[in-house]
PDB file of C-alpha atoms in Angstrom:
ATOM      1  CA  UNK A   1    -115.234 -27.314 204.266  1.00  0.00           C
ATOM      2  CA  UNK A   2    -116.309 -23.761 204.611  1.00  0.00           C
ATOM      3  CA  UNK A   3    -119.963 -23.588 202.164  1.00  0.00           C
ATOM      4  CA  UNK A   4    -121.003 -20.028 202.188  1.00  0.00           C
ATOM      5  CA  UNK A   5    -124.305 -19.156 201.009  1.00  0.00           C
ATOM      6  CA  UNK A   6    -125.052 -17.823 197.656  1.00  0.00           C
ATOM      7  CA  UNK A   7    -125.992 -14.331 197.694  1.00  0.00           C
ATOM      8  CA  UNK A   8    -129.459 -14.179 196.061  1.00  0.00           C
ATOM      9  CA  UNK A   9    -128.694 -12.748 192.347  1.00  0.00           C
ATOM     10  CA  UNK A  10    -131.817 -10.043 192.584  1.00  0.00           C
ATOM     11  CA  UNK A  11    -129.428  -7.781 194.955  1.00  0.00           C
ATOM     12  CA  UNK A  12    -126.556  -7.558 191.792  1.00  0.00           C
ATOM     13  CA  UNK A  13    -129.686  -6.224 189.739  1.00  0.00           C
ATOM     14  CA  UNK A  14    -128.878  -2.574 189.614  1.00  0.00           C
ATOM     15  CA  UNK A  15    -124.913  -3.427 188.966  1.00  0.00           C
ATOM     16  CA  UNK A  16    -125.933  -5.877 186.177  1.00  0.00           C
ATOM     17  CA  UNK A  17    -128.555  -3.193 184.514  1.00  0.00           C
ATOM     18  CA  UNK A  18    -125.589  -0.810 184.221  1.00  0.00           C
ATOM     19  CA  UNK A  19    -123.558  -3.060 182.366  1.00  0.00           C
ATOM     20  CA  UNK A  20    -126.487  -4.663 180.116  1.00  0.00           C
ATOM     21  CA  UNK A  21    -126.880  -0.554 179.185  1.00  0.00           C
ATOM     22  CA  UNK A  22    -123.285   0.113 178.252  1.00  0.00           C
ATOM     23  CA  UNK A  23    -122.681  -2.878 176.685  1.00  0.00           C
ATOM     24  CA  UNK A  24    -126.126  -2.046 174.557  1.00  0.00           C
ATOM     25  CA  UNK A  25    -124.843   1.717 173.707  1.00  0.00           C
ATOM     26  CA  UNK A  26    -121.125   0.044 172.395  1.00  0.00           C
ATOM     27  CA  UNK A  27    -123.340  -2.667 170.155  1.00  0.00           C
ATOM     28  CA  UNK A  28    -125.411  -0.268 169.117  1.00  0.00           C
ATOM     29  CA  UNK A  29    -122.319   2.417 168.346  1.00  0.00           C
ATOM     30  CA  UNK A  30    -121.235  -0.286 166.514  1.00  0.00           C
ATOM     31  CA  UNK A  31    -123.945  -0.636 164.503  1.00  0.00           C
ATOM     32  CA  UNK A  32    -125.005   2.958 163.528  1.00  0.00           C
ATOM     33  CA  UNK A  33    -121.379   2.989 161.696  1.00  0.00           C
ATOM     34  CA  UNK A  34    -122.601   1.143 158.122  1.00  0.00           C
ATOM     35  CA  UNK A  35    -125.654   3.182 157.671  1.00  0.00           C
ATOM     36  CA  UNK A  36    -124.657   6.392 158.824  1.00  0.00           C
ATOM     37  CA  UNK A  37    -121.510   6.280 156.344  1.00  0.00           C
ATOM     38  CA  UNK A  38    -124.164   5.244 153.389  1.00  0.00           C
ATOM     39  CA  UNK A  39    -126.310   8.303 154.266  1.00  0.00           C
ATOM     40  CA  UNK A  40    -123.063  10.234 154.001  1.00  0.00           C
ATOM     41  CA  UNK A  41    -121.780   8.734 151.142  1.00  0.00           C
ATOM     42  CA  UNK A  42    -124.877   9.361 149.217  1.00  0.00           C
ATOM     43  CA  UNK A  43    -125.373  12.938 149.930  1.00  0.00           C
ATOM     44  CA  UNK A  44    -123.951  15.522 147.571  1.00  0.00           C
ATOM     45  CA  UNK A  45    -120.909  17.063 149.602  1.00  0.00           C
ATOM     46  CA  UNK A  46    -120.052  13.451 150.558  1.00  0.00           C
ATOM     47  CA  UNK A  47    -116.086  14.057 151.333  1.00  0.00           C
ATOM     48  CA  UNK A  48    -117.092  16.303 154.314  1.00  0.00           C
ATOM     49  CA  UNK A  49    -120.119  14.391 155.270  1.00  0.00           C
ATOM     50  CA  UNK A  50    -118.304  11.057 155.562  1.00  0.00           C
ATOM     51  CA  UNK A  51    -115.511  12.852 157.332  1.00  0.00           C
ATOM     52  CA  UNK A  52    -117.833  14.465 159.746  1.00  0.00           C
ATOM     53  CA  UNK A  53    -119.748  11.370 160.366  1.00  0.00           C
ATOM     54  CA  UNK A  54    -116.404   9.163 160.703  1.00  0.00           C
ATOM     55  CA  UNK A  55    -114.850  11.404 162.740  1.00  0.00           C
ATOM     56  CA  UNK A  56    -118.130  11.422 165.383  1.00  0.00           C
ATOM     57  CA  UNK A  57    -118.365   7.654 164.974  1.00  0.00           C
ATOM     58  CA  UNK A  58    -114.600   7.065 166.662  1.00  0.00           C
ATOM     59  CA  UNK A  59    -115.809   9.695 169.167  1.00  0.00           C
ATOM     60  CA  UNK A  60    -118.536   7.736 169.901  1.00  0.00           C
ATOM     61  CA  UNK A  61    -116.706   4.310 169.822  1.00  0.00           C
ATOM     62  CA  UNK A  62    -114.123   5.841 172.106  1.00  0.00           C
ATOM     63  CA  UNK A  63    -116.307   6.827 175.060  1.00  0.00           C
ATOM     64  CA  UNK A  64    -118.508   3.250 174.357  1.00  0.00           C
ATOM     65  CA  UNK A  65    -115.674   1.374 174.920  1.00  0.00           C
ATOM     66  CA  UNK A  66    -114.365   3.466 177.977  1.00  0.00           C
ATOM     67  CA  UNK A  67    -117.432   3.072 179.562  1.00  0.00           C
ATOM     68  CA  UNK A  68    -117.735  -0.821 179.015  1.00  0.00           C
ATOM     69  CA  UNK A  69    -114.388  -1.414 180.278  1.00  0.00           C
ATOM     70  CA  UNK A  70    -114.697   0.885 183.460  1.00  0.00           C
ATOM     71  CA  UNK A  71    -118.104  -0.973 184.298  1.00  0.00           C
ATOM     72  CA  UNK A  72    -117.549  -2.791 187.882  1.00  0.00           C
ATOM     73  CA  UNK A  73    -118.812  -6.050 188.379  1.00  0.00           C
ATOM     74  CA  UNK A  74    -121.730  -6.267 191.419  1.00  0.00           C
ATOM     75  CA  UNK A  75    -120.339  -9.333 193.281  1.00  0.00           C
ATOM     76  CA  UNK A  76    -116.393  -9.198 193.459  1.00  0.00           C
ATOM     77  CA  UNK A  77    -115.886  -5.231 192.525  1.00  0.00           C
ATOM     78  CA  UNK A  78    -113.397  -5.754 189.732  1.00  0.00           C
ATOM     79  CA  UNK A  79    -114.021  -4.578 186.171  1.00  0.00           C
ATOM     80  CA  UNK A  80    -116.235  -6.786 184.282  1.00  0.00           C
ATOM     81  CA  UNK A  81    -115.299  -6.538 181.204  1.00  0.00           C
ATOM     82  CA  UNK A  82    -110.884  -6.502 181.502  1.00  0.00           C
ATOM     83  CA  UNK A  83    -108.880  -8.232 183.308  1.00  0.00           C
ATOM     84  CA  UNK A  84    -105.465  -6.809 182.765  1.00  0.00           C
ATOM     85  CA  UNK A  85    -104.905  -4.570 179.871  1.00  0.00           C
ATOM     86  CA  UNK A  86    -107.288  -7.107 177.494  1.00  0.00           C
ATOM     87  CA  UNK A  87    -111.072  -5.875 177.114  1.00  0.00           C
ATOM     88  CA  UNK A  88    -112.952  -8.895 176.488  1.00  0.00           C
ATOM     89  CA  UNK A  89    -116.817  -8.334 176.136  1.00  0.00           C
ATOM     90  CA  UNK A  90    -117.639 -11.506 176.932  1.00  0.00           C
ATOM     91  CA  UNK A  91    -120.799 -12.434 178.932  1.00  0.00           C
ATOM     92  CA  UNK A  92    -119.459 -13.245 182.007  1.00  0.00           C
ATOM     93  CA  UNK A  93    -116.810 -11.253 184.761  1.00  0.00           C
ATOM     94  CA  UNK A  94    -113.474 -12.333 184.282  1.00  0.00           C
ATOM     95  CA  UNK A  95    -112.883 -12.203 187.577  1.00  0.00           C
ATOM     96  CA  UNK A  96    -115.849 -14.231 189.258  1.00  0.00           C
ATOM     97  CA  UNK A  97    -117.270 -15.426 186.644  1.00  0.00           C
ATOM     98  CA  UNK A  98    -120.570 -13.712 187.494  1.00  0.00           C
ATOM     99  CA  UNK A  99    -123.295 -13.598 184.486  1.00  0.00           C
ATOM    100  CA  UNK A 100    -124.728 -10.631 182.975  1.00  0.00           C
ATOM    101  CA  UNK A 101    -127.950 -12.307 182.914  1.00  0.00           C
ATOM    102  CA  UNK A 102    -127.585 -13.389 186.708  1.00  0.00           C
ATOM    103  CA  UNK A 103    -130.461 -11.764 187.926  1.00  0.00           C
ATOM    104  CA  UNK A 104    -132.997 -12.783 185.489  1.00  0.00           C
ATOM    105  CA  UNK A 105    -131.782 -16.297 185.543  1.00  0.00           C
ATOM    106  CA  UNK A 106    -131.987 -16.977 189.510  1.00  0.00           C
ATOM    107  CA  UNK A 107    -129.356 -18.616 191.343  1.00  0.00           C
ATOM    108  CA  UNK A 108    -127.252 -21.092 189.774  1.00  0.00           C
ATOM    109  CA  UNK A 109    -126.724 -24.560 191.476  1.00  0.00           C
ATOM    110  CA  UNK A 110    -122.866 -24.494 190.768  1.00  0.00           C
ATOM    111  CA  UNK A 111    -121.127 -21.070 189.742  1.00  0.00           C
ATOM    112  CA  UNK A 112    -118.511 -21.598 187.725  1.00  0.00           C
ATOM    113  CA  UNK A 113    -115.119 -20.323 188.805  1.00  0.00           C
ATOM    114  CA  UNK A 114    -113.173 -17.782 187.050  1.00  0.00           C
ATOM    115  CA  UNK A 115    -109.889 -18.736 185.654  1.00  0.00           C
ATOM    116  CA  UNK A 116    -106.655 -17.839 188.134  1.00  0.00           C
ATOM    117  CA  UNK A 117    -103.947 -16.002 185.718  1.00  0.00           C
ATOM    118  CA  UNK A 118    -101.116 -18.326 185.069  1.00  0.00           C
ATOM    119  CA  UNK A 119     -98.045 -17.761 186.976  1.00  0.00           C
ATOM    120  CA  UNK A 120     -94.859 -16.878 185.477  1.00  0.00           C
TER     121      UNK A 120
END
């Protein structure tokens, strides 16, 4: 059986930061959507304002989601976050199965294995 070490989680820190960040600024692009649109809505040239601030929110949503999906994952190199054409912002790579919270967690006694895509 070949056992290879585990790689201590601290050196994936600066990969893992990166993604904790863009995942944060799509959340949070997410977010500002509701009460930005209410501040529009209840101004007094509200057509415009709502148009303005929709048309800046898919802006916004558009590069978030970019830059979530072109994030690379520290340990294996693929993208974290899609695996195919799918964008799946789940916690863990989709390819190794790494977790965003690796580093802050320490090393884990088993890592669980990614999922091989089915064959056709």
């Amino acid at each position: 059986m070949d056992k290879t070490k585990p790689i201590n989680p601290i050196a994936y820190q600066p990969g893992l930061k990166k993604i904790r960040k863009r995942r944060w600024f799509l959340w949070a692009v997410i977010c500002a959507y509701l009460p930005a649109m209410m501040i529009a809505l209840d101004s007094p040239d509200y057509r415009n304002r709502a148009t303005v601030v929709f048309c800046v929110w898919i802006a916004l949503l558009i590069i978030a989601v970019v830059f979530a999906c072109i994030v690379r994952c520290p340990r294996c190199g693929e993208c974290f976050h899609t695996h195919g054409p799918t964008f799946l912002p789940l916690r863990r790579c989709l390819h190794c199965a790494l977790h965003i919270n690796a580093d802050k967690r320490g090393a884990e006694a088993i890592s669980p294995q990614a999922k091989p895509p089915k064959k056709k």
